[in-house]
């Protein structure tokens, strides 16, 4: 007994969760209530005309045919013709409006999900697969749209038809009505049992479809790597295996759905035979008119329309439940980084940046930063050095609140960044990230991305400062040249310079350069460094660099190791300490600088 209570409670919770998903999908119709109401009205009127036809047939048999009344027969024929025409007209209205409403809902839902994804924090996107998100944006939303047309609408039709036919049959002959309605419990049982199985199946199909999208996205994005290592056949086989898995699971789900429909039709045919047998006996015994038997038979056949589509309807119900779970899971994910209730805009920023005993860990992982303290004066340059994984980039990501610190705080001009509005904070901090991303748009549009109403002169001024102007004029269409997906038509150094120009155009008070010259040659590095020397003047700048040449003149150089600051000072001071920085200098620059100094003495 004690074991059954948790099982029953779990069943009730699952049922409640199912109802919540369906209620939420139906609530998407609220903004389109007028069209939805018109659709339902057309459906009900069309159904009403369809249910009128058996009455007219009974009239034809009992009055026109049986009594040989030609006038009544002609009148009945005309009534049938008009009724059929009106039924077709309203059926057209219902069909068009259901498609229109479903398209509006899918449009709204796509916008909601996309807008929400834009606002979710880095932590969410770190853990999410692009293929799964694409699948939810396309396949799952399309399943919800189909549910409105082929599930929700047909459910209303089924309820309206069953309810009205039940009343009419009870009025015509209660005994035949009871025989007909005897199939309802069987149909309900078949539907519920199939729906439970399909929900599990379609949930798995949707998940694996997302995984298939991930494989395709990764393979296409990494096509150069695939071709460089001649792994085309391996990628083809991997995609084929997952594609086959999705196909087989989809077929299994459709097989379970397909068995449901013939079973329901068989049950209905058995009921039809029983009605004809019992009703025929009633006509022979003069207990029932022939017209009434014809009408009852027609009503039983009318029940066949929703019954024949019941299996497919349950498929769309099951798919909508699975897809709704996946879509609403994204919409219900709250952004980890949001404006504080009383957030204030950063104004008249001087650029005093302080990290005060900052510690940080990604999720439940080990600490990445431990008690980091940095005091950057307005207009100063702070260089961050250290081995891969030492926490350099993490420090830069904490400043614009891509993540929030685990402990300690970060301030700009004395204000905790968590108390500043995100819009003002991120317009104050300009970033040039190590992993440059360019959009499949023109060179001009990529540079102007961060400024809504940038003028042509402003864009070109930023381009000149970042040395983009030097190669832009050599492109086929100049600044109007499309750079391709992820900037594929540009070299690594050119992409880096475009990213710098994009940041410079925003004119941030605080500049963050995450190894922004790592992907360029020595000549390009020199050109960019000349531009950055001018741009950094008067701005508080944080620089992560792998080449010491770019950070020698920094006001403060910080050496990181395992998330802790192990050395801090100027270039000269750190060389005198003889620590990690001095070792790095010996490896990279000492011989070169000594050679250059010797060459100058010789030439002198």
XYZ file of C-alpha atoms in Angstrom:
604
model
C 0.000 0.000 0.000
C 2.804 2.382 0.918
C 4.537 1.552 -2.370
C 1.384 2.347 -4.413
C 1.006 5.875 -2.989
C 4.257 7.266 -4.484
C 3.445 5.554 -7.791
C -0.028 7.124 -7.844
C 1.429 10.496 -6.861
C 3.988 10.260 -9.675
C 1.244 9.370 -12.146
C -0.836 12.371 -11.038
C 2.188 14.664 -11.351
C 2.917 13.414 -14.887
C -0.725 13.910 -15.833
C -0.697 17.424 -14.375
C 2.527 18.214 -16.259
C 0.913 16.973 -19.485
C -2.113 19.208 -18.960
C 0.173 22.186 -18.258
C 2.039 21.704 -21.543
C -1.179 21.468 -23.580
C -2.690 24.447 -21.748
C 0.420 26.460 -22.477
C 0.341 25.562 -26.164
C -3.324 26.529 -26.409
C -2.590 29.804 -24.577
C -0.398 30.721 -27.575
C -3.698 31.253 -29.443
C -4.692 34.121 -27.130
C -3.129 36.943 -29.201
C -5.055 35.607 -32.205
C -8.361 35.068 -30.450
C -10.452 36.657 -33.217
C -9.101 34.392 -35.935
C -9.254 31.399 -33.581
C -12.892 32.123 -32.721
C -13.692 32.505 -36.442
C -11.937 29.210 -37.169
C -13.912 27.392 -34.457
C -17.158 29.021 -35.660
C -16.493 27.868 -39.238
C -15.675 24.378 -37.962
C -18.879 24.145 -35.909
C -21.077 25.546 -38.692
C -19.491 23.200 -41.237
C -20.043 20.285 -38.829
C -23.643 21.420 -38.299
C -24.335 21.338 -42.029
C -22.683 17.913 -42.272
C -24.928 16.598 -39.480
C -27.988 18.014 -41.256
C -27.472 15.844 -44.342
C -28.610 12.541 -42.735
C -31.868 14.274 -41.668
C -32.405 15.349 -45.267
C -31.702 11.791 -46.475
C -34.289 10.468 -44.018
C -36.736 13.027 -45.449
C -35.931 11.853 -49.002
C -36.563 8.191 -48.093
C -39.641 8.596 -45.879
C -41.418 11.385 -47.782
C -40.058 11.624 -51.311
C -39.355 7.976 -52.168
C -41.710 6.013 -49.927
C -44.778 8.172 -50.649
C -43.792 9.034 -54.219
C -43.987 12.790 -53.631
C -41.973 14.271 -56.498
C -42.264 17.840 -55.195
C -40.919 16.922 -51.786
C -38.182 14.867 -53.456
C -37.072 17.863 -55.559
C -37.200 20.139 -52.513
C -35.115 17.693 -50.487
C -32.589 17.353 -53.330
C -32.254 21.147 -53.503
C -31.827 21.353 -49.733
C -29.091 18.704 -49.865
C -27.328 20.640 -52.641
C -27.460 23.966 -50.734
C -26.413 22.328 -47.473
C -23.451 20.625 -49.161
C -22.376 23.918 -50.735
C -22.559 25.815 -47.458
C -20.711 23.021 -45.702
C -17.921 23.258 -48.284
C -17.748 27.054 -47.945
C -17.361 26.979 -44.158
C -14.982 23.999 -44.379
C -12.787 26.164 -46.624
C -12.926 28.996 -44.050
C -12.016 26.602 -41.261
C -9.132 25.104 -43.266
C -7.671 28.475 -44.221
C -8.065 30.038 -40.772
C -6.551 27.025 -38.985
C -3.472 27.265 -41.210
C -3.296 31.053 -40.739
C -3.578 30.807 -36.944
C -0.953 28.055 -36.788
C 1.446 30.128 -38.889
C 0.950 33.141 -36.600
C 1.611 30.960 -33.539
C 4.791 29.463 -35.004
C 5.958 32.961 -35.985
C 5.360 34.251 -32.454
C 6.975 31.214 -30.863
C 10.072 31.382 -33.039
C 10.489 35.041 -32.103
C 9.983 34.284 -28.400
C 12.560 31.494 -28.373
C 15.072 33.455 -30.455
C 14.687 36.604 -28.332
C 15.051 34.532 -25.160
C 18.180 32.831 -26.488
C 19.682 36.272 -27.107
C 19.160 37.142 -23.446
C 20.409 33.910 -21.905
C 23.809 34.042 -20.276
C 27.143 32.639 -21.451
C 26.758 29.754 -18.985
C 23.654 28.481 -20.827
C 25.312 28.638 -24.254
C 28.457 26.985 -22.873
C 26.416 23.893 -22.018
C 23.965 23.870 -24.955
C 24.482 22.159 -28.291
C 23.775 24.352 -31.300
C 22.110 21.450 -33.134
C 19.664 20.882 -30.258
C 18.747 24.578 -30.169
C 18.285 24.633 -33.950
C 16.066 21.549 -33.709
C 13.875 23.231 -31.095
C 13.642 26.375 -33.203
C 12.577 24.443 -36.317
C 11.387 20.848 -35.896
C 9.771 21.273 -32.460
C 8.000 24.532 -33.299
C 6.751 22.996 -36.542
C 5.358 20.050 -34.521
C 3.478 22.537 -32.308
C 2.146 24.294 -35.419
C 0.922 20.983 -36.868
C -0.742 20.193 -33.549
C -2.941 23.283 -33.896
C -4.022 22.290 -37.413
C -4.137 18.509 -37.127
C -4.510 17.931 -33.379
C -6.329 20.753 -31.601
C -8.728 21.486 -34.510
C -9.531 17.813 -35.062
C -10.082 17.355 -31.339
C -12.746 20.093 -31.419
C -14.274 18.437 -34.490
C -14.297 15.041 -32.760
C -15.903 16.407 -29.588
C -18.488 18.414 -31.554
C -19.321 15.453 -33.802
C -19.507 12.865 -30.994
C -21.547 15.159 -28.747
C -24.077 16.210 -31.388
C -24.418 12.735 -32.901
C -25.031 11.289 -29.422
C -27.937 13.703 -28.832
C -29.416 13.067 -32.294
C -29.143 9.282 -31.982
C -30.790 9.320 -28.564
C -33.614 11.350 -30.107
C -34.002 9.063 -33.127
C -33.766 5.692 -31.339
C -32.241 5.251 -27.889
C -31.504 1.544 -28.408
C -29.451 2.098 -31.548
C -27.803 5.038 -29.787
C -26.627 2.812 -26.937
C -25.250 0.275 -29.427
C -23.372 3.022 -31.261
C -22.018 4.668 -28.120
C -20.772 1.325 -26.856
C -17.659 1.868 -28.957
C -16.669 5.070 -27.135
C -14.929 3.429 -24.106
C -12.949 1.168 -26.470
C -11.867 4.107 -28.610
C -10.857 6.139 -25.546
C -8.819 3.246 -24.141
C -7.011 2.707 -27.451
C -6.254 6.432 -27.757
C -4.844 6.816 -24.232
C -2.673 3.708 -24.448
C -1.240 4.726 -27.816
C -0.713 8.344 -26.663
C 1.392 7.186 -23.704
C 3.632 5.085 -25.903
C 3.952 7.771 -28.563
C 4.945 10.463 -26.062
C 8.024 8.490 -25.030
C 8.844 7.587 -28.626
C 8.529 11.103 -30.037
C 10.503 12.615 -27.163
C 13.386 10.305 -28.087
C 12.972 11.109 -31.794
C 13.103 14.860 -31.121
C 16.230 14.500 -28.967
C 18.001 12.412 -31.597
C 16.928 14.821 -34.350
C 18.685 17.547 -32.364
C 21.765 15.336 -32.073
C 21.668 14.805 -35.853
C 21.580 18.592 -36.302
C 24.608 18.932 -34.027
C 26.590 16.436 -36.114
C 25.671 18.259 -39.323
C 26.465 21.704 -37.868
C 29.850 20.595 -36.539
C 30.801 18.841 -39.756
C 29.860 21.782 -41.986
C 31.522 24.335 -39.678
C 34.675 22.224 -39.545
C 34.719 21.324 -43.246
C 38.295 22.571 -43.681
C 39.498 20.308 -40.877
C 37.555 17.378 -42.333
C 39.129 17.850 -45.749
C 42.574 18.568 -44.336
C 42.607 15.164 -42.608
C 40.718 13.370 -45.427
C 37.946 12.337 -43.022
C 35.019 12.770 -45.431
C 34.086 9.078 -45.315
C 34.257 9.041 -41.517
C 31.915 12.061 -41.286
C 29.571 10.517 -43.860
C 29.416 7.276 -41.878
C 28.828 9.127 -38.589
C 25.992 11.175 -40.102
C 24.497 8.117 -41.806
C 24.479 6.130 -38.537
C 22.655 8.879 -36.631
C 20.338 9.572 -39.584
C 19.442 5.864 -39.744
C 18.796 5.846 -36.010
C 16.402 8.811 -36.320
C 14.674 7.168 -39.291
C 14.204 3.840 -37.491
C 12.838 5.471 -34.337
C 10.458 7.625 -36.417
C 9.235 4.541 -38.262
C 8.691 2.734 -34.966
C 6.604 5.637 -33.675
C 4.600 5.817 -36.905
C 4.089 2.032 -36.785
C 2.587 2.321 -33.306
C 0.367 5.149 -34.540
C -0.635 3.330 -37.745
C -1.884 0.259 -35.828
C -4.254 2.490 -33.864
C -6.229 3.737 -36.847
C -7.306 0.381 -38.391
C -8.258 -0.904 -34.931
C -10.532 2.081 -34.436
C -12.049 1.728 -37.912
C -12.620 -1.997 -37.275
C -14.438 -1.230 -34.003
C -16.594 1.330 -35.830
C -17.391 -1.101 -38.654
C -18.485 -3.716 -36.126
C -20.817 -1.120 -34.580
C -22.145 -0.205 -38.071
C -22.970 -3.858 -38.792
C -24.711 -4.157 -35.406
C -26.767 -0.986 -36.114
C -27.817 -2.223 -39.566
C -28.702 -5.675 -38.154
C -30.772 -4.376 -35.240
C -32.188 -1.401 -37.179
C -33.123 -3.640 -40.134
C -35.013 -5.917 -37.782
C -36.826 -2.851 -36.434
C -37.801 -1.721 -39.954
C -39.069 -5.213 -40.820
C -41.079 -5.266 -37.597
C -42.434 -1.734 -38.348
C -40.851 -0.425 -35.112
C -38.575 1.917 -37.061
C -38.945 3.825 -40.338
C -36.560 3.130 -43.186
C -35.589 6.823 -43.288
C -34.656 6.759 -39.608
C -32.459 3.698 -40.163
C -30.767 5.443 -43.103
C -30.190 8.530 -40.926
C -28.786 6.478 -38.026
C -26.475 4.609 -40.411
C -25.276 7.890 -41.881
C -24.579 9.291 -38.425
C -22.543 6.220 -37.538
C -20.579 6.716 -40.762
C -20.100 10.381 -39.851
C -18.410 9.225 -36.669
C -15.968 7.389 -38.897
C -14.373 10.629 -40.151
C -12.888 11.697 -36.776
C -12.251 8.050 -35.869
C -10.259 7.445 -39.056
C -8.048 10.412 -38.238
C -7.882 9.666 -34.511
C -4.620 7.768 -34.842
C -2.902 10.612 -36.686
C -4.473 13.102 -34.288
C -2.949 11.252 -31.332
C 0.406 11.293 -33.123
C 0.246 15.085 -33.308
C -0.843 15.258 -29.671
C 2.151 13.131 -28.648
C 4.597 15.102 -30.806
C 3.233 18.407 -29.489
C 3.703 17.202 -25.907
C 7.322 16.202 -26.573
C 8.068 19.359 -28.567
C 6.303 21.589 -26.057
C 8.463 20.143 -23.267
C 11.620 20.948 -25.239
C 10.595 24.446 -26.346
C 9.227 25.524 -22.962
C 12.352 24.167 -21.277
C 14.310 26.844 -23.144
C 11.740 29.569 -22.475
C 11.634 28.675 -18.762
C 15.415 28.908 -18.410
C 16.053 32.129 -16.546
C 19.122 34.193 -17.537
C 21.820 33.816 -14.894
C 22.994 37.388 -15.502
C 20.287 40.055 -15.225
C 20.000 43.648 -14.132
C 19.717 44.118 -10.373
C 16.310 45.468 -9.199
C 17.736 48.957 -8.717
C 20.474 48.871 -11.346
C 21.906 52.241 -12.350
C 23.492 53.287 -15.610
C 27.213 53.941 -15.680
C 27.709 57.586 -16.641
C 30.746 59.849 -17.017
C 33.029 56.844 -16.557
C 36.614 57.708 -15.649
C 37.830 54.108 -15.974
C 38.965 53.123 -12.462
C 38.665 49.314 -12.462
C 39.208 47.232 -9.327
C 39.086 43.460 -8.811
C 38.754 42.914 -5.047
C 39.559 39.365 -3.857
C 37.748 37.876 -6.832
C 37.257 34.107 -6.971
C 35.336 32.236 -9.664
C 34.403 28.713 -10.770
C 32.412 27.558 -13.805
C 29.287 25.872 -12.437
C 30.222 23.133 -9.986
C 33.748 22.859 -11.368
C 37.027 23.609 -9.574
C 38.026 27.233 -8.879
C 39.439 29.023 -11.914
C 40.376 32.224 -10.064
C 41.376 32.516 -6.403
C 41.506 35.851 -4.525
C 42.531 37.948 -7.515
C 42.976 41.665 -6.782
C 43.776 44.219 -9.487
C 43.680 48.011 -9.269
C 43.719 49.667 -12.701
C 43.941 53.452 -12.674
C 42.015 55.469 -15.285
C 43.858 55.428 -18.605
C 46.349 52.772 -17.518
C 47.276 49.575 -19.338
C 47.135 46.258 -17.455
C 48.725 43.242 -19.150
C 47.760 39.694 -18.152
C 50.231 36.902 -18.827
C 50.268 33.234 -17.962
C 50.084 29.728 -19.325
C 46.944 28.378 -20.981
C 44.272 27.799 -18.336
C 45.760 30.259 -15.870
C 42.578 32.365 -15.842
C 43.506 35.318 -18.089
C 40.444 35.201 -20.349
C 38.163 34.470 -17.395
C 39.212 37.776 -15.781
C 38.267 39.602 -18.967
C 34.879 37.837 -19.160
C 34.023 38.785 -15.591
C 34.496 42.516 -16.238
C 31.462 42.925 -18.585
C 29.495 40.357 -16.505
C 29.421 37.514 -18.972
C 29.628 35.605 -15.694
C 29.254 36.740 -12.090
C 32.042 36.331 -9.558
C 31.728 33.518 -7.004
C 33.110 35.796 -4.291
C 34.645 39.240 -4.041
C 33.583 42.040 -6.348
C 34.546 44.055 -9.422
C 34.031 47.807 -9.453
C 34.172 50.551 -12.069
C 34.656 53.988 -10.544
C 33.695 52.460 -7.202
C 30.381 50.948 -8.442
C 29.993 47.164 -8.233
C 29.378 45.994 -11.807
C 26.463 43.900 -10.488
C 24.706 47.155 -9.567
C 25.187 48.684 -13.022
C 22.721 48.141 -15.850
C 24.007 45.590 -18.343
C 23.403 47.907 -21.306
C 25.537 50.697 -19.852
C 28.200 48.275 -18.580
C 28.687 46.577 -21.928
C 28.710 49.875 -23.807
C 31.456 51.009 -21.416
C 33.594 47.882 -21.877
C 34.725 47.200 -25.447
C 36.019 43.707 -26.227
C 38.185 42.269 -28.938
C 37.962 38.556 -28.255
C 40.522 35.938 -29.244
C 37.955 33.896 -31.177
C 36.902 36.399 -33.837
C 33.375 35.967 -35.162
C 32.216 37.799 -38.264
C 28.701 37.639 -39.669
C 27.804 36.631 -43.210
C 27.320 40.264 -44.169
C 29.310 43.054 -45.791
C 32.565 44.359 -44.373
C 30.820 47.670 -43.585
C 27.989 45.937 -41.695
C 30.445 43.889 -39.623
C 32.348 46.985 -38.547
C 29.132 48.907 -37.784
C 27.554 45.984 -35.888
C 27.788 47.587 -32.427
C 26.536 51.069 -33.423
C 22.987 51.301 -34.761
C 23.219 54.577 -36.662
C 26.895 54.707 -37.560
C 27.775 57.052 -40.399
C 29.940 56.058 -43.310
C 32.704 58.389 -42.118
C 32.636 56.933 -38.579
C 32.950 53.395 -39.933
C 35.816 54.301 -42.221
C 37.602 56.218 -39.452
C 37.511 53.116 -37.242
C 38.629 51.009 -40.202
C 41.596 53.288 -40.830
C 42.611 53.191 -37.158
C 42.534 49.368 -37.193
C 44.358 49.198 -40.559
C 41.287 47.665 -42.260
C 41.282 50.397 -44.888
C 44.532 49.052 -46.312
C 42.963 45.815 -47.579
C 39.314 46.922 -47.909
C 39.984 48.798 -51.163
C 41.497 45.655 -52.683
C 38.277 43.657 -52.142
C 35.931 43.242 -55.147
C 33.235 45.581 -53.770
C 35.270 47.457 -51.184
C 33.398 47.896 -47.915
C 30.279 46.346 -49.515
C 32.048 43.009 -50.054
C 30.376 40.071 -48.325
C 32.900 38.420 -46.005
C 31.178 35.002 -46.020
C 30.126 32.820 -43.104
C 32.371 33.521 -40.098
C 34.460 35.790 -42.349
C 35.743 32.854 -44.399
C 36.930 35.070 -47.282
C 39.310 37.022 -45.019
C 42.640 35.974 -43.547
C 43.090 35.573 -39.802
C 44.875 38.899 -39.523
C 42.236 40.692 -41.580
C 39.434 39.283 -39.422
C 41.300 40.392 -36.310
C 41.592 43.937 -37.641
C 37.871 44.016 -38.512
C 37.076 42.929 -34.935
C 39.281 45.723 -33.576
C 37.571 48.279 -35.839
C 34.154 47.037 -34.685
C 35.143 47.648 -31.060
C 36.786 51.012 -31.738
C 33.634 52.291 -33.406
C 31.773 51.830 -30.109
C 34.323 54.181 -28.488
C 34.397 52.334 -25.149
C 35.923 53.913 -22.028
C 37.443 50.572 -21.029
C 39.142 48.417 -23.644
C 39.684 44.662 -23.397
C 42.060 42.989 -25.849
C 42.125 39.215 -25.549
C 45.262 38.186 -27.434
C 44.048 40.360 -30.311
C 47.314 40.137 -32.256
C 47.877 36.398 -31.853
C 46.611 35.528 -35.347
C 48.621 38.050 -37.344
C 52.095 38.167 -38.793
C 54.865 40.435 -37.475
C 54.215 43.169 -40.027
C 50.455 43.205 -39.356
C 51.108 43.084 -35.619
C 53.269 46.176 -35.943
C 50.551 48.035 -37.884
C 47.844 47.034 -35.403
C 50.038 47.916 -32.447
C 50.594 51.390 -33.886
C 46.833 51.866 -34.132
C 46.227 50.441 -30.656
C 48.837 52.752 -29.118
C 46.744 55.686 -30.278
C 43.403 54.110 -29.397
C 44.499 52.961 -25.911
C 45.676 56.456 -24.965
C 43.315 57.802 -22.295
C 41.418 54.499 -22.005
C 41.766 51.914 -19.261
C 42.982 48.861 -21.147
C 43.292 45.192 -20.214
C 45.531 43.210 -22.551
C 46.051 39.474 -22.755
C 49.007 38.726 -25.000
C 51.187 35.761 -25.857
C 53.963 38.011 -27.224
C 55.872 40.129 -24.715
C 56.594 42.785 -27.323
C 52.958 43.931 -27.088
C 52.943 44.341 -23.270
C 56.417 45.672 -22.448
C 55.126 49.228 -22.085
C 52.140 48.288 -19.886
C 51.741 50.233 -16.643
C 51.120 46.982 -14.796
C 52.034 43.432 -15.827
C 50.352 40.577 -13.952
C 51.596 36.994 -14.126
C 48.932 34.350 -13.412
C 49.410 30.707 -12.484
C 46.547 28.315 -11.677
C 44.157 31.219 -11.137
C 46.379 33.123 -8.739
C 48.537 36.211 -9.189
C 52.155 35.170 -8.704
C 53.930 38.284 -9.998
C 52.982 41.908 -10.491
C 54.920 44.965 -11.634
C 56.399 46.786 -14.614
C 58.595 45.259 -17.293
C 61.785 46.518 -15.674
C 60.724 45.572 -12.155
C 59.710 42.046 -13.122
C 62.971 41.453 -14.962
C 64.815 42.453 -11.804
C 62.804 39.887 -9.786
C 64.114 37.063 -11.957
C 60.839 35.099 -11.754
C 58.395 33.689 -14.331
C 58.251 36.896 -16.344
C 62.042 37.018 -16.596
C 62.065 33.395 -17.811
C 59.461 34.224 -20.438
C 61.473 37.258 -21.504
C 64.606 35.135 -21.862
C 62.728 32.712 -24.108
C 61.069 35.280 -26.336
C 62.899 38.615 -26.490
C 66.293 38.815 -24.773
C 68.395 37.501 -27.648
C 66.469 39.513 -30.212
C 66.755 42.769 -28.243
C 70.437 42.204 -27.504
C 71.016 41.555 -31.212
C 69.124 44.720 -32.149
C 71.101 46.756 -29.562
C 74.391 45.356 -30.872
C 73.369 46.164 -34.427
C 72.603 49.769 -33.460
C 75.999 50.151 -31.752
C 77.749 48.707 -34.776
C 75.925 50.953 -37.178
C 76.617 53.927 -34.873
